[in-house]
Amino acid sequence: YLWDEKPPADWFVKFPLKACADLFGLPYTGVIDRPDLQAILIEECRKLKPDFIQNGAGVESYVDHGRGKGVTVKLANGETAEADMLVGSDGIWSAVRAQMYGEEIK
């Protein structure tokens, strides 16, 4: 922590986000663990339509058809899917993010 040197220097610690934001005059933003966010998204989407979301289908690439016109997604199994939006929550080496920012896919 910023003020207390006693806690262990583990890679995962509870961090006083609001206190740090206030200290530096920055806006406070909350953080949620990815598995929790994924569970919330899947649960809420399935309430709307049980087959609305495909979890575990690896994305190889996508085509953005423009604002409000949807997206075509190419999956690792060779299938394609049409959707209103694509949520890229595939981890640190995200293929979705890499394509979005013109980065190398790892």
Short mmCIF file of C-alpha atoms in Angstrom, two decimals:
data_model
loop_
_atom_site.label_atom_id
_atom_site.label_comp_id
_atom_site.label_asym_id
_atom_site.label_seq_id
_atom_site.Cartn_x
_atom_site.Cartn_y
_atom_site.Cartn_z
CA TYR A 1 0.00 0.00 0.00
CA LEU A 2 1.01 3.61 -0.35
CA TRP A 3 1.11 4.36 3.37
CA ASP A 4 1.69 1.02 5.10
CA GLU A 5 4.80 -1.04 4.31
CA LYS A 6 3.74 -4.08 6.40
CA PRO A 7 1.44 -5.89 3.93
CA PRO A 8 3.14 -8.55 1.76
CA ALA A 9 4.14 -7.55 -1.75
CA ASP A 10 1.90 -10.14 -3.43
CA TRP A 11 0.84 -9.59 -7.02
CA PHE A 12 -2.79 -9.50 -5.91
CA VAL A 13 -3.71 -7.19 -3.07
CA LYS A 14 -6.66 -5.11 -2.07
CA PHE A 15 -5.88 -1.59 -3.18
CA PRO A 16 -7.59 1.56 -1.85
CA LEU A 17 -8.84 2.78 -5.24
CA LYS A 18 -10.97 5.67 -3.99
CA ALA A 19 -8.32 6.92 -1.57
CA CYS A 20 -5.67 6.89 -4.32
CA ALA A 21 -7.98 8.61 -6.80
CA ASP A 22 -8.77 11.29 -4.23
CA LEU A 23 -5.08 11.70 -3.36
CA PHE A 24 -4.14 12.45 -6.97
CA GLY A 25 -7.36 14.31 -7.86
CA LEU A 26 -8.44 11.63 -10.35
CA PRO A 27 -11.92 10.23 -10.99
CA TYR A 28 -12.75 7.12 -9.00
CA THR A 29 -13.29 3.99 -11.08
CA GLY A 30 -14.39 0.66 -9.69
CA VAL A 31 -12.77 -2.65 -10.54
CA ILE A 32 -14.43 -6.03 -10.93
CA ASP A 33 -12.70 -9.39 -11.34
CA ARG A 34 -13.08 -10.76 -14.88
CA PRO A 35 -14.73 -14.06 -13.81
CA ASP A 36 -17.33 -12.10 -11.83
CA LEU A 37 -18.02 -9.79 -14.78
CA GLN A 38 -18.32 -12.74 -17.17
CA ALA A 39 -20.74 -14.51 -14.82
CA ILE A 40 -22.91 -11.37 -14.52
CA LEU A 41 -22.96 -10.82 -18.30
CA ILE A 42 -23.81 -14.45 -19.06
CA GLU A 43 -26.55 -14.60 -16.42
CA GLU A 44 -28.21 -11.35 -17.53
CA CYS A 45 -27.97 -12.18 -21.24
CA ARG A 46 -29.49 -15.63 -20.72
CA LYS A 47 -32.42 -14.03 -18.91
CA LEU A 48 -33.17 -12.12 -22.12
CA LYS A 49 -32.61 -15.04 -24.47
CA PRO A 50 -31.25 -18.44 -23.35
CA ASP A 51 -29.02 -18.95 -26.42
CA PHE A 52 -28.06 -15.27 -26.69
CA ILE A 53 -24.40 -15.71 -25.78
CA GLN A 54 -21.71 -18.17 -26.80
CA ASN A 55 -19.14 -18.69 -24.10
CA GLY A 56 -15.99 -20.66 -24.86
CA ALA A 57 -16.12 -20.12 -28.63
CA GLY A 58 -12.66 -18.85 -29.59
CA VAL A 59 -12.70 -15.75 -31.79
CA GLU A 60 -10.19 -15.65 -34.64
CA SER A 61 -11.32 -12.36 -36.19
CA TYR A 62 -14.29 -10.11 -36.71
CA VAL A 63 -15.72 -7.62 -39.20
CA ASP A 64 -17.29 -4.47 -37.77
CA HIS A 65 -20.13 -3.32 -40.03
CA GLY A 66 -20.27 0.17 -38.53
CA ARG A 67 -22.13 1.83 -35.72
CA GLY A 68 -25.48 0.16 -35.15
CA LYS A 69 -24.99 -2.34 -37.99
CA GLY A 70 -23.51 -5.24 -36.03
CA VAL A 71 -20.51 -7.48 -36.39
CA THR A 72 -19.60 -10.75 -38.11
CA VAL A 73 -17.40 -12.99 -35.99
CA LYS A 74 -15.18 -15.81 -37.30
CA LEU A 75 -14.82 -18.55 -34.68
CA ALA A 76 -11.89 -20.94 -34.21
CA ASN A 77 -14.07 -23.90 -35.24
CA GLY A 78 -14.62 -22.30 -38.68
CA GLU A 79 -18.15 -21.09 -38.01
CA THR A 80 -19.23 -17.48 -38.34
CA ALA A 81 -21.78 -15.64 -36.24
CA GLU A 82 -23.69 -12.41 -36.72
CA ALA A 83 -24.30 -10.27 -33.64
CA ASP A 84 -25.22 -6.78 -32.52
CA MET A 85 -21.99 -6.55 -30.54
CA LEU A 86 -18.87 -8.48 -29.61
CA VAL A 87 -17.53 -8.50 -26.05
CA GLY A 88 -13.82 -9.38 -26.07
CA SER A 89 -13.10 -10.87 -22.68
CA ASP A 90 -10.54 -13.40 -23.83
CA GLY A 91 -7.71 -12.44 -21.51
CA ILE A 92 -4.40 -10.67 -21.65
CA TRP A 93 -3.55 -11.90 -25.16
CA SER A 94 -6.95 -10.89 -26.53
CA ALA A 95 -7.37 -11.57 -30.25
CA VAL A 96 -10.30 -9.13 -30.29
CA ARG A 97 -8.25 -6.32 -28.75
CA ALA A 98 -5.27 -7.09 -31.00
CA GLN A 99 -7.40 -6.72 -34.13
CA MET A 100 -9.11 -3.61 -32.77
CA TYR A 101 -5.79 -1.83 -32.20
CA GLY A 102 -3.82 -3.35 -35.09
CA GLU A 103 -1.55 -5.34 -32.77
CA GLU A 104 0.05 -8.73 -33.38
CA ILE A 105 -2.13 -11.62 -32.23
CA LYS A 106 -0.16 -13.76 -29.79
#
